[in-house]
Short mmCIF file of the N, C-alpha and C atoms (twelve columns), coordinates in Angstrom:
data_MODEL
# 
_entry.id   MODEL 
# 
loop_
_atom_site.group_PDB 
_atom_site.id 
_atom_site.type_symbol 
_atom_site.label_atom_id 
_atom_site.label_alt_id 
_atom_site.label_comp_id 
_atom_site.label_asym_id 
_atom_site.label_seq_id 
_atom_site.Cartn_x 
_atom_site.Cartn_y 
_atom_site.Cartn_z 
_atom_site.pdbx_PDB_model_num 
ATOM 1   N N  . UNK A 1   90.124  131.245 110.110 1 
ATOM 2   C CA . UNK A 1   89.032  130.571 110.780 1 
ATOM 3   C C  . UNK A 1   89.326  130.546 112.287 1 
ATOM 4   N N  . UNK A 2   88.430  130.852 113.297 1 
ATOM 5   C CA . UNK A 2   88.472  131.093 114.557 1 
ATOM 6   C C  . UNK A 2   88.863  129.094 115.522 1 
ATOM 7   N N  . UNK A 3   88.288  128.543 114.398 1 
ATOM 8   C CA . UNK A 3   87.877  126.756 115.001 1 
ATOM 9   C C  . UNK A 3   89.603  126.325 115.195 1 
ATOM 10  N N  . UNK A 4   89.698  125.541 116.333 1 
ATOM 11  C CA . UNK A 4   90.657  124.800 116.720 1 
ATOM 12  C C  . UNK A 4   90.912  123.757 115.609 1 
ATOM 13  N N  . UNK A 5   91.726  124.067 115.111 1 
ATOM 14  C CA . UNK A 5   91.723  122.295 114.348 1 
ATOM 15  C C  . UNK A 5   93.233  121.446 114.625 1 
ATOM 16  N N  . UNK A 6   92.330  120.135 114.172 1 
ATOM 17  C CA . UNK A 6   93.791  119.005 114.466 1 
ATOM 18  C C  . UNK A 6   93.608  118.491 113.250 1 
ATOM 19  N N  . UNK A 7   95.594  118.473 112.738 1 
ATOM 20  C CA . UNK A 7   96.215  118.605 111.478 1 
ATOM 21  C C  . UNK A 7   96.635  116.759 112.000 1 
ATOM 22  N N  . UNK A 8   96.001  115.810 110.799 1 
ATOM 23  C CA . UNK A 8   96.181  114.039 110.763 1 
ATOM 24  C C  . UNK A 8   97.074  114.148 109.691 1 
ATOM 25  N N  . UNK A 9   98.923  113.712 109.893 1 
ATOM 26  C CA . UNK A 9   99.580  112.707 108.815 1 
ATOM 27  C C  . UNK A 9   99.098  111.995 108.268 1 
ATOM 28  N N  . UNK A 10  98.955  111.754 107.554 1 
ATOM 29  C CA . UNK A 10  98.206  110.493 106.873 1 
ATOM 30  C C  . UNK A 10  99.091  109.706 105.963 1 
ATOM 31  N N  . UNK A 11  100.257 110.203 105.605 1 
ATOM 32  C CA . UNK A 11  101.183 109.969 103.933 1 
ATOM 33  C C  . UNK A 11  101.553 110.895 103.843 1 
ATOM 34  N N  . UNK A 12  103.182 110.208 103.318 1 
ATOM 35  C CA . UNK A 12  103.959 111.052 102.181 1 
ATOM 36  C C  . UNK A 12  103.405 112.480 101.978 1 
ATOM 37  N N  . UNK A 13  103.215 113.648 102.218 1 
ATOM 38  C CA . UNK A 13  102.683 114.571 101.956 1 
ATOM 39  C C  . UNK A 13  101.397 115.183 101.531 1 
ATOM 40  N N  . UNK A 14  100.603 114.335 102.554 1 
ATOM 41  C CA . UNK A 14  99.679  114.344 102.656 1 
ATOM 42  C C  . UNK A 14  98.772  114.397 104.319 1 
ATOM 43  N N  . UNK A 15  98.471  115.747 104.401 1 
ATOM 44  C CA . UNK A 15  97.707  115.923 105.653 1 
ATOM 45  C C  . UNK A 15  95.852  116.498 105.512 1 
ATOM 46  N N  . UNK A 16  95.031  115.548 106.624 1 
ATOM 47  C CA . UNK A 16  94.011  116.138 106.266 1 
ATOM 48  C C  . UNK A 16  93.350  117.101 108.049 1 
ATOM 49  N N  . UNK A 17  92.647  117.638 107.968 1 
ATOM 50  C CA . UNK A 17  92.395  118.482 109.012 1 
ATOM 51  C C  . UNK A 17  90.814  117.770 109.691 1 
ATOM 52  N N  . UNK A 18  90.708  118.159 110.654 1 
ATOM 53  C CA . UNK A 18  89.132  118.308 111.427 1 
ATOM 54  C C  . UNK A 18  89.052  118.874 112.282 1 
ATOM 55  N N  . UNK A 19  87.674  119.561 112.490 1 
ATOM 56  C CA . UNK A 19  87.807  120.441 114.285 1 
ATOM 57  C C  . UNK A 19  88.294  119.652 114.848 1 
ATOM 58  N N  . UNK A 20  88.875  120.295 116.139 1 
ATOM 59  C CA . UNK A 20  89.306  119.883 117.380 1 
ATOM 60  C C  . UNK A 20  87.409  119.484 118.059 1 
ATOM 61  N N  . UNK A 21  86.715  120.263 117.856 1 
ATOM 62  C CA . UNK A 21  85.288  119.113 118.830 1 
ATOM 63  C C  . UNK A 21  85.019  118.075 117.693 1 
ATOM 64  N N  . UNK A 22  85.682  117.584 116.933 1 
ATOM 65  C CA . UNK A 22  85.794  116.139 116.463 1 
ATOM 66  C C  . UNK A 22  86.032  115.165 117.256 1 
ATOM 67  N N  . UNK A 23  87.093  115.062 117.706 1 
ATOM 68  C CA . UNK A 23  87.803  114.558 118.365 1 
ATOM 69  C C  . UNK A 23  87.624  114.358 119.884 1 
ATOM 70  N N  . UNK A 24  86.902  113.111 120.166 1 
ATOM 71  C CA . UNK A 24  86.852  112.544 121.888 1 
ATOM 72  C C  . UNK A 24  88.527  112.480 122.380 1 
ATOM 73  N N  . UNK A 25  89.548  111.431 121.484 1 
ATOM 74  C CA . UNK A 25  90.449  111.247 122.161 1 
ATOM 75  C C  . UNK A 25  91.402  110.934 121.140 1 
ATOM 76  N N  . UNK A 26  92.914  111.044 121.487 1 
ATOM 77  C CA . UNK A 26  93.834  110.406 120.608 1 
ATOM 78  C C  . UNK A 26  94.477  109.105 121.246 1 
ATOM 79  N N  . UNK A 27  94.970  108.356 120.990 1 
ATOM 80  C CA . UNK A 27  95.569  107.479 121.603 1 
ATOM 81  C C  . UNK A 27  96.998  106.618 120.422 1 
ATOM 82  N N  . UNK A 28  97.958  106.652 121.529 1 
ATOM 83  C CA . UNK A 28  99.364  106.650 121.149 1 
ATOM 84  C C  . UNK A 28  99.272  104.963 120.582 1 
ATOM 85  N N  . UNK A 29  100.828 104.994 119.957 1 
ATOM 86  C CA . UNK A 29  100.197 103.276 119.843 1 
ATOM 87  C C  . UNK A 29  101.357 102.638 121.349 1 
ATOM 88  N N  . UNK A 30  101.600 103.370 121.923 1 
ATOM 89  C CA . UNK A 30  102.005 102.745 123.525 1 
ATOM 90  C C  . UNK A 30  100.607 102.189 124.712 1 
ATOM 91  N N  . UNK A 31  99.823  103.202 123.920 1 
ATOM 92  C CA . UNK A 31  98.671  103.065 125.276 1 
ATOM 93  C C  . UNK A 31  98.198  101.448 125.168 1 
ATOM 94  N N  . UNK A 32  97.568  100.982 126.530 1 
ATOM 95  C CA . UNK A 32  97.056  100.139 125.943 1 
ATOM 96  C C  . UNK A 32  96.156  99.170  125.456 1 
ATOM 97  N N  . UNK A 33  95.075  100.471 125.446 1 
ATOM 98  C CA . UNK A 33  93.792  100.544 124.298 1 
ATOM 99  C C  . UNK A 33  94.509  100.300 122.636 1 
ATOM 100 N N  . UNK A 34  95.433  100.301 122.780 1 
ATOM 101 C CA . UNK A 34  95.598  100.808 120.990 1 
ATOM 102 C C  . UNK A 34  95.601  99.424  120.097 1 
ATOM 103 N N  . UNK A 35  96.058  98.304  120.511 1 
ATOM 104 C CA . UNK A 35  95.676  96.588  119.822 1 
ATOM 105 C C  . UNK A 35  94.479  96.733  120.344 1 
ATOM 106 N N  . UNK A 36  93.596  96.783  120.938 1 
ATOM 107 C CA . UNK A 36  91.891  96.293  120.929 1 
ATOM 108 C C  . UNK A 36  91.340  97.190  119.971 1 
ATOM 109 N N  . UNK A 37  91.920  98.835  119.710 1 
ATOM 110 C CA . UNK A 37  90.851  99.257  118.921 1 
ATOM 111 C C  . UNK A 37  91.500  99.124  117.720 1 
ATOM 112 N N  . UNK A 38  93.013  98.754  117.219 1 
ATOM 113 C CA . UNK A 38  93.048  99.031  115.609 1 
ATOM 114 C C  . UNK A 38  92.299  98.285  114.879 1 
ATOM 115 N N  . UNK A 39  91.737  97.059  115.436 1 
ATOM 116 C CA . UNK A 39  90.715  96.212  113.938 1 
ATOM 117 C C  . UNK A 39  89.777  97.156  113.685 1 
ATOM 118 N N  . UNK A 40  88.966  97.692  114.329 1 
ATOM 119 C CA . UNK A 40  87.897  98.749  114.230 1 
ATOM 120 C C  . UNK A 40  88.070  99.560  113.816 1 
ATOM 121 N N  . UNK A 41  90.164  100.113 113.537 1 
ATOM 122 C CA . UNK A 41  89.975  101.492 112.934 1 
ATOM 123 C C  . UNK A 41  89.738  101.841 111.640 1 
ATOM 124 N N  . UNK A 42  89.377  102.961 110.934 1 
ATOM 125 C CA . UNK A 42  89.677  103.183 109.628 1 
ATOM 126 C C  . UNK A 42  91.308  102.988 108.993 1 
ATOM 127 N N  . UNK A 43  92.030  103.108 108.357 1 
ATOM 128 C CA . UNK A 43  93.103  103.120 108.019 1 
ATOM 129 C C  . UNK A 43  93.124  104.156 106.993 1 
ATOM 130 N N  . UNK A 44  93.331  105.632 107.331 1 
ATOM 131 C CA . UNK A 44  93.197  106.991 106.616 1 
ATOM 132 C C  . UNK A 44  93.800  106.801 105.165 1 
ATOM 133 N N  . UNK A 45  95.064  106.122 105.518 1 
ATOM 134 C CA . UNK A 45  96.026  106.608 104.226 1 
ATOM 135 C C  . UNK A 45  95.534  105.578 103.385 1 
ATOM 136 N N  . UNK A 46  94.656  104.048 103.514 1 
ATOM 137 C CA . UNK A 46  94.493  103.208 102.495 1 
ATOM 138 C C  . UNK A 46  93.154  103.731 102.228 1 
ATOM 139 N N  . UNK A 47  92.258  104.407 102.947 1 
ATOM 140 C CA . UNK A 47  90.794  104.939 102.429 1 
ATOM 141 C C  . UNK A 47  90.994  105.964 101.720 1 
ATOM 142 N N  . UNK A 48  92.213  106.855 101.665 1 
ATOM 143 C CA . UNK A 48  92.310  108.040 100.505 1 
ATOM 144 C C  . UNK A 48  93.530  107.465 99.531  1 
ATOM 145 N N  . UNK A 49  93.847  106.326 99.205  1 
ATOM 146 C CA . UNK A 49  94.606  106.079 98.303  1 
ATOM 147 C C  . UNK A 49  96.447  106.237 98.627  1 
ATOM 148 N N  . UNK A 50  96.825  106.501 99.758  1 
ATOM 149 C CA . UNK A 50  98.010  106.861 99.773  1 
ATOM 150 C C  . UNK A 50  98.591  105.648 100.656 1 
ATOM 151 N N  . UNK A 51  100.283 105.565 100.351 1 
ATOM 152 C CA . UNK A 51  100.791 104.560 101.383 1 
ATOM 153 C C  . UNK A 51  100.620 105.842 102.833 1 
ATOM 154 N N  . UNK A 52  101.180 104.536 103.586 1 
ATOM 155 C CA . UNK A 52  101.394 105.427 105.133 1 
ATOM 156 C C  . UNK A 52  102.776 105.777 105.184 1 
ATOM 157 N N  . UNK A 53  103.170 106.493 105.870 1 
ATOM 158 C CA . UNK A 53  104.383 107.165 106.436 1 
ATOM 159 C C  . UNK A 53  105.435 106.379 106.790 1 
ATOM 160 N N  . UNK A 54  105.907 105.110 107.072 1 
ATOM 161 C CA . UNK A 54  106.897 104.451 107.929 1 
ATOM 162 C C  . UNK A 54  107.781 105.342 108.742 1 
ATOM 163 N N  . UNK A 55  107.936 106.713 108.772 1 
ATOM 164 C CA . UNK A 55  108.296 107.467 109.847 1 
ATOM 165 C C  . UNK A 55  107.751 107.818 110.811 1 
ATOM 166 N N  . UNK A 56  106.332 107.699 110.892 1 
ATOM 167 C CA . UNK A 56  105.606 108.451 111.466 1 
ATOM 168 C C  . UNK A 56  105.454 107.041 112.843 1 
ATOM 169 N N  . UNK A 57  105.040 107.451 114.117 1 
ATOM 170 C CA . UNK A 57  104.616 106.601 114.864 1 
ATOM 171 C C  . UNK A 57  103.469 106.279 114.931 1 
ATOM 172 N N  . UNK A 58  102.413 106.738 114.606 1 
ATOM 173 C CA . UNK A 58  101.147 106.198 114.231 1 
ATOM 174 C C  . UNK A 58  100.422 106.230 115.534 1 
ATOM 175 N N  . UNK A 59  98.753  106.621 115.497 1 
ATOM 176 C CA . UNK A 59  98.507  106.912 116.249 1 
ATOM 177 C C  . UNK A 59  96.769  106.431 115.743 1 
ATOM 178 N N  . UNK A 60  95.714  106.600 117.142 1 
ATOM 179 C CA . UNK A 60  94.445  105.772 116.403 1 
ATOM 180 C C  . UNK A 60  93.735  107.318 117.058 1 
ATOM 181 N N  . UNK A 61  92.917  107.786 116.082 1 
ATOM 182 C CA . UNK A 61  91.998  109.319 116.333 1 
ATOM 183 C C  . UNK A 61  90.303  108.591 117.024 1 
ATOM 184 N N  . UNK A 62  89.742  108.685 118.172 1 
ATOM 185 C CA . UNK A 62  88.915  108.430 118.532 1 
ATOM 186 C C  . UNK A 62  88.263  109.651 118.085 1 
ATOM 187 N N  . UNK A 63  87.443  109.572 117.465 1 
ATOM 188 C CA . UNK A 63  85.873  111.055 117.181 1 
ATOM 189 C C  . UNK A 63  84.993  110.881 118.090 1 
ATOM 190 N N  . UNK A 64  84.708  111.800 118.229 1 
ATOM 191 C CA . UNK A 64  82.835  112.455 118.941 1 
ATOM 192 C C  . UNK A 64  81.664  111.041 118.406 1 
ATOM 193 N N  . UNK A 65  82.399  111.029 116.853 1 
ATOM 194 C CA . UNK A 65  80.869  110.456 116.887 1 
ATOM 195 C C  . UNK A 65  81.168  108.545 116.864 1 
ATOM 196 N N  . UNK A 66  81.760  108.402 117.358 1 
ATOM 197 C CA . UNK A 66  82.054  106.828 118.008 1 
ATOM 198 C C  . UNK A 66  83.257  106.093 116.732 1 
ATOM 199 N N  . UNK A 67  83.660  106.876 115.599 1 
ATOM 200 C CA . UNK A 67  84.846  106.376 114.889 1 
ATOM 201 C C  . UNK A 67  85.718  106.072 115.576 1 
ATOM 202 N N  . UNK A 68  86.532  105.353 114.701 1 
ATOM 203 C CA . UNK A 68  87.888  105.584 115.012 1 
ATOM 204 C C  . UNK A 68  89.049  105.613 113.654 1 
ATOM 205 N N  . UNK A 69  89.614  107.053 113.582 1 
ATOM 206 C CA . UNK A 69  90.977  106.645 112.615 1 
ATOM 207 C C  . UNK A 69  92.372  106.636 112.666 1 
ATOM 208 N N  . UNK A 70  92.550  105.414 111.319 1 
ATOM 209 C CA . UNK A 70  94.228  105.311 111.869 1 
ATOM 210 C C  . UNK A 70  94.823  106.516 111.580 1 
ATOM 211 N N  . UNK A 71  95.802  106.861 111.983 1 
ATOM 212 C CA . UNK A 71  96.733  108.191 110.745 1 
ATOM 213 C C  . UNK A 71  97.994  108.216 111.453 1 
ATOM 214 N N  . UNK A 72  99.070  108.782 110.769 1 
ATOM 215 C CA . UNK A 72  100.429 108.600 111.087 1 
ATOM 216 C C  . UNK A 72  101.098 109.682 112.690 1 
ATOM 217 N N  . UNK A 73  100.318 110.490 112.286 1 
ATOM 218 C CA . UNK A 73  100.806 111.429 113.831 1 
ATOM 219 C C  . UNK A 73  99.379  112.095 113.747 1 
ATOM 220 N N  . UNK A 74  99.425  113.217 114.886 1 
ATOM 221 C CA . UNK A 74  98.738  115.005 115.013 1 
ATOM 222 C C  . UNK A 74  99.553  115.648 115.277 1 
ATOM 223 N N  . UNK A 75  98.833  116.875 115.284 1 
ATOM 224 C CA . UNK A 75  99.359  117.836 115.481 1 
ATOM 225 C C  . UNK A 75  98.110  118.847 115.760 1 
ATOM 226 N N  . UNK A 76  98.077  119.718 116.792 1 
ATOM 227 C CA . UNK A 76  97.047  120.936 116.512 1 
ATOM 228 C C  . UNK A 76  97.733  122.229 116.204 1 
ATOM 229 N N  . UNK A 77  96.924  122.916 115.859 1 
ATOM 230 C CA . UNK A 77  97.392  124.556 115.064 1 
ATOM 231 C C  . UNK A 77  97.268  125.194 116.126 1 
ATOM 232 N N  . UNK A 78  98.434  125.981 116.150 1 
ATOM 233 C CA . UNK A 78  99.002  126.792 117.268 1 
ATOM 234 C C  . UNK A 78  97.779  128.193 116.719 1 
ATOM 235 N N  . UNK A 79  97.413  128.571 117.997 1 
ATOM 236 C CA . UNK A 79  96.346  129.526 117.904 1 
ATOM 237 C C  . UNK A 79  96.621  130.661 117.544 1 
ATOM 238 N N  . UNK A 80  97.975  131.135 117.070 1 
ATOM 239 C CA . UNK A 80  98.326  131.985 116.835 1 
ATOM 240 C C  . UNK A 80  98.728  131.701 114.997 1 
ATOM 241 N N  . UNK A 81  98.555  130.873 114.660 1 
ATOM 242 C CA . UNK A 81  98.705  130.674 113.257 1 
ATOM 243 C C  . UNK A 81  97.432  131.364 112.828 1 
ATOM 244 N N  . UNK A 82  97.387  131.742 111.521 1 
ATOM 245 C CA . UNK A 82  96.367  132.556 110.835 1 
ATOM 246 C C  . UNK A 82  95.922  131.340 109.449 1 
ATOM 247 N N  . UNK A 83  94.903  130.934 109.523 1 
ATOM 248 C CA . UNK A 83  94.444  130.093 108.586 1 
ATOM 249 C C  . UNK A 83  93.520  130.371 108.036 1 
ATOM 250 N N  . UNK A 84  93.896  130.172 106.434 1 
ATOM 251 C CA . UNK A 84  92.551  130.476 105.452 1 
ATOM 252 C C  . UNK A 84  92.083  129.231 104.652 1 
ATOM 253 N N  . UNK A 85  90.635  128.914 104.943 1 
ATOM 254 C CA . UNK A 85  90.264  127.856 104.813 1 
ATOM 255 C C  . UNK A 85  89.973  128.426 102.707 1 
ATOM 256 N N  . UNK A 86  89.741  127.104 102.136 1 
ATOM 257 C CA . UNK A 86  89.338  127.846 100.419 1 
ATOM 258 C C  . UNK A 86  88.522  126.417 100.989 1 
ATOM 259 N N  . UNK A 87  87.335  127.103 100.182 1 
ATOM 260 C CA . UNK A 87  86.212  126.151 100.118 1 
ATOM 261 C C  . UNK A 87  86.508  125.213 98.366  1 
ATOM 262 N N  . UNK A 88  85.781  124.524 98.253  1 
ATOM 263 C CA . UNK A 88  86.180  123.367 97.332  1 
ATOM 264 C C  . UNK A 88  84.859  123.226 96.843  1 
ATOM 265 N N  . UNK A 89  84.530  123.344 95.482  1 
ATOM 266 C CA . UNK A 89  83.381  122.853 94.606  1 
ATOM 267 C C  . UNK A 89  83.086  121.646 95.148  1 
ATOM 268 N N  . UNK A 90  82.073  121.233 95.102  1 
ATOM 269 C CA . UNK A 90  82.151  119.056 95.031  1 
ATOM 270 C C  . UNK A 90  81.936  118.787 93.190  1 
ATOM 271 N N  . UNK A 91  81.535  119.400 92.695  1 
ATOM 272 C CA . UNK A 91  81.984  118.744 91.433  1 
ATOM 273 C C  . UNK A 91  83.908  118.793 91.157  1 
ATOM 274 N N  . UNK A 92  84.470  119.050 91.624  1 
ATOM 275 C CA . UNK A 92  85.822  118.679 91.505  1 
ATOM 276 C C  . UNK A 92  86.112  117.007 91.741  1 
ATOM 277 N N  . UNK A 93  85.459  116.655 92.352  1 
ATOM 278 C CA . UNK A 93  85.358  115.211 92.821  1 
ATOM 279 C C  . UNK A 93  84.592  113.793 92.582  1 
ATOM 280 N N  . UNK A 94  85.211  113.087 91.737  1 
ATOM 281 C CA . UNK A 94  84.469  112.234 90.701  1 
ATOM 282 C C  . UNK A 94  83.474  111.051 92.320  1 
ATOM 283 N N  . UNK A 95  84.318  111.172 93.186  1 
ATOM 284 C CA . UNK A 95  83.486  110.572 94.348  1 
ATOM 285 C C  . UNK A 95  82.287  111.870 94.892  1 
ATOM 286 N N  . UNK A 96  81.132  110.675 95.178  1 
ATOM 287 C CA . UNK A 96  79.842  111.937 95.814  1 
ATOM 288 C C  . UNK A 96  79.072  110.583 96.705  1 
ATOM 289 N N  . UNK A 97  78.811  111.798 97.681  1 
ATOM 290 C CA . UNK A 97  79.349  113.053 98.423  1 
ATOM 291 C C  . UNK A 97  81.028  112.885 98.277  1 
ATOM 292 N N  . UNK A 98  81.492  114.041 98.090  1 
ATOM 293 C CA . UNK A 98  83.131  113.976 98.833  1 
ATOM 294 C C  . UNK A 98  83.609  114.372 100.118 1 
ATOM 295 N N  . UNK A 99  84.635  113.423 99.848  1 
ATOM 296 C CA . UNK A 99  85.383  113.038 101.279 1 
ATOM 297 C C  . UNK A 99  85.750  114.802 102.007 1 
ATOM 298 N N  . UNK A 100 85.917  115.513 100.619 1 
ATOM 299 C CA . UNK A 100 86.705  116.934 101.368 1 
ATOM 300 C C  . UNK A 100 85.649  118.311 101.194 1 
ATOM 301 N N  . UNK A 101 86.006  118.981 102.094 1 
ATOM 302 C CA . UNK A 101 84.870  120.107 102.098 1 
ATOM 303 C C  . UNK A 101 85.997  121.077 101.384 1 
ATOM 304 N N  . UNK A 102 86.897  121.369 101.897 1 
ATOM 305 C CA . UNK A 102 88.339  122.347 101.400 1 
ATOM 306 C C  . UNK A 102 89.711  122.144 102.052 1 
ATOM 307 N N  . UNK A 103 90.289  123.134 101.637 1 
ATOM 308 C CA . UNK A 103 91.835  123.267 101.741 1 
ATOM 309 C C  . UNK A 103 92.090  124.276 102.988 1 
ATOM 310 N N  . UNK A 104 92.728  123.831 104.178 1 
ATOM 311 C CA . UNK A 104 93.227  124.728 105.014 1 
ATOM 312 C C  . UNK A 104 94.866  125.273 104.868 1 
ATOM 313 N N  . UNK A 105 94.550  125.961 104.615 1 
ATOM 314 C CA . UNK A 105 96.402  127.038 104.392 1 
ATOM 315 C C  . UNK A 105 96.968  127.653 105.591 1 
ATOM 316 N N  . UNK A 106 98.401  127.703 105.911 1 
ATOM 317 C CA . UNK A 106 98.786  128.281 106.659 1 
ATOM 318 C C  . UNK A 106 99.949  127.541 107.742 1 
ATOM 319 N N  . UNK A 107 100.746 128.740 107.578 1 
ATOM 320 C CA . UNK A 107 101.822 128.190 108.756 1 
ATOM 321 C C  . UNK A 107 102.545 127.335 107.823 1 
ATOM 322 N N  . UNK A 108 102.645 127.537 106.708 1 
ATOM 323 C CA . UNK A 108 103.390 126.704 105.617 1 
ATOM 324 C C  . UNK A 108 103.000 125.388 105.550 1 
ATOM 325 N N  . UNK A 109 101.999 125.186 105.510 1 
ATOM 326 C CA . UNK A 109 101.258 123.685 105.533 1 
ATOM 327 C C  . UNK A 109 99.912  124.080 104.975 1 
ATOM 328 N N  . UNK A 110 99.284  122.758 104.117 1 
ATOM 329 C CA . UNK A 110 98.712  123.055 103.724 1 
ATOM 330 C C  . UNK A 110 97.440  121.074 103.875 1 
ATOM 331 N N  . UNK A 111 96.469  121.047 104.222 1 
ATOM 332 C CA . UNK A 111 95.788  119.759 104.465 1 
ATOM 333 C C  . UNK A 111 93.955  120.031 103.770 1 
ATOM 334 N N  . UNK A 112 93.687  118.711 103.615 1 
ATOM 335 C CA . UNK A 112 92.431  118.740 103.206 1 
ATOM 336 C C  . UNK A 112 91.231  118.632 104.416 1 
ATOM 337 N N  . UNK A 113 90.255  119.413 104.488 1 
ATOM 338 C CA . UNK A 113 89.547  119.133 105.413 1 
ATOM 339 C C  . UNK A 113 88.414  118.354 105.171 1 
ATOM 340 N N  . UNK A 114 88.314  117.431 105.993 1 
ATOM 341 C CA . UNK A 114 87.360  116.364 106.090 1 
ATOM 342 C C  . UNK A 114 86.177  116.599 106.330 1 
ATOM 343 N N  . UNK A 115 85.365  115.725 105.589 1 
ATOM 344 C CA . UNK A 115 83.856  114.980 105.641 1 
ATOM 345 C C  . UNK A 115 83.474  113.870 106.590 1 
ATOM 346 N N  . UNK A 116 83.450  113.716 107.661 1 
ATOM 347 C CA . UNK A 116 83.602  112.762 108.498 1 
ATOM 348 C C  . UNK A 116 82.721  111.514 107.847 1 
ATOM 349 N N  . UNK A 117 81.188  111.979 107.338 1 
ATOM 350 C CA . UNK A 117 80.654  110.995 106.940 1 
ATOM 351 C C  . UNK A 117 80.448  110.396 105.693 1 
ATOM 352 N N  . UNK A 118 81.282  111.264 104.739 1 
ATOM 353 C CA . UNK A 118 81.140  111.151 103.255 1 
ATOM 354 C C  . UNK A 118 82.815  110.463 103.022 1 
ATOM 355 N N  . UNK A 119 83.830  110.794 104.085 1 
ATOM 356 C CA . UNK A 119 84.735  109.684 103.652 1 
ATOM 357 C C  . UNK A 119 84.839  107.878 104.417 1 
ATOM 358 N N  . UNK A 120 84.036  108.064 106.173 1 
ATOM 359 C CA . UNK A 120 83.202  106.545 106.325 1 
ATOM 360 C C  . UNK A 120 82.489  105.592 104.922 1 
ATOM 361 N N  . UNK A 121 81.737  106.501 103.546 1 
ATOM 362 C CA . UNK A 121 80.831  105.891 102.819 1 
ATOM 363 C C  . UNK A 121 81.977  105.410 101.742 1 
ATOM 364 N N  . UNK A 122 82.894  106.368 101.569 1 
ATOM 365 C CA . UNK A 122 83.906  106.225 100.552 1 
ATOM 366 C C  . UNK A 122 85.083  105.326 100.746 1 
ATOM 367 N N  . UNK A 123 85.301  104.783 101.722 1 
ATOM 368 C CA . UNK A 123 86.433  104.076 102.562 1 
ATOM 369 C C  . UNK A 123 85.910  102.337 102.138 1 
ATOM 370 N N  . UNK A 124 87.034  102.259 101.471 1 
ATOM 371 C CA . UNK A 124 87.188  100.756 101.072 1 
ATOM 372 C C  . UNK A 124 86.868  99.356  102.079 1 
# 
């Protein structure tokens, strides 16, 4: 896939993906925007069922479209990585709409790519 994407920790072995024009801003938890916006944020790893990382430093994902989520780090894909996205049935997924469109592969990693608005509806 030609699209920039940024790879979200979320858990224990668990990463999910979104374009890079997702994303307005990241913000560290040093900055210090980051206590005014965490009440507002999503909390990734408790809206998909997973604990969070305690390694990770944690970080709050500002989106394009006025979200905000928690998740344990980023990372973006080096443009020289070769990624093959596999598209994903939605009947695989007892939740509807689902949270995931597919699976991005590559660079020995492997993350789910997100529904921005079908995992907002699904989020506890």
């Amino acid at each position: 896939m030609a699209a920039a994407w940024l790879f979200l920790s979320v858990g224990p072995g668990l990463e999910v993906a979104l374009p890079q024009g997702a994303v307005h801003r990241l913000v560290h938890r040093d900055d210090p925007e980051f206590k005014s916006l965490l009440p507002e944020s999503l909390d990734l790893a408790a809206a998909l069922g997973s604990a969070p990382d305690p390694t990770l430093p944690g970080i709050l994902v500002r989106l394009a479209s006025g979200a905000i989520w928690r998740a344990g780090d980023a990372t973006l894909h080096r443009s020289d990585e070769a990624l093959r996205y596999i598209a994903l049935s939605p009947d695989l997924f007892a939740l509807q709409p689902p949270w995931c469109r597919g699976i991005l592969e590559g660079g020995g990693r492997w993350a789910y790519v997100v529904d921005e608005e079908a995992l907002r509806r699904a989020a506890p």
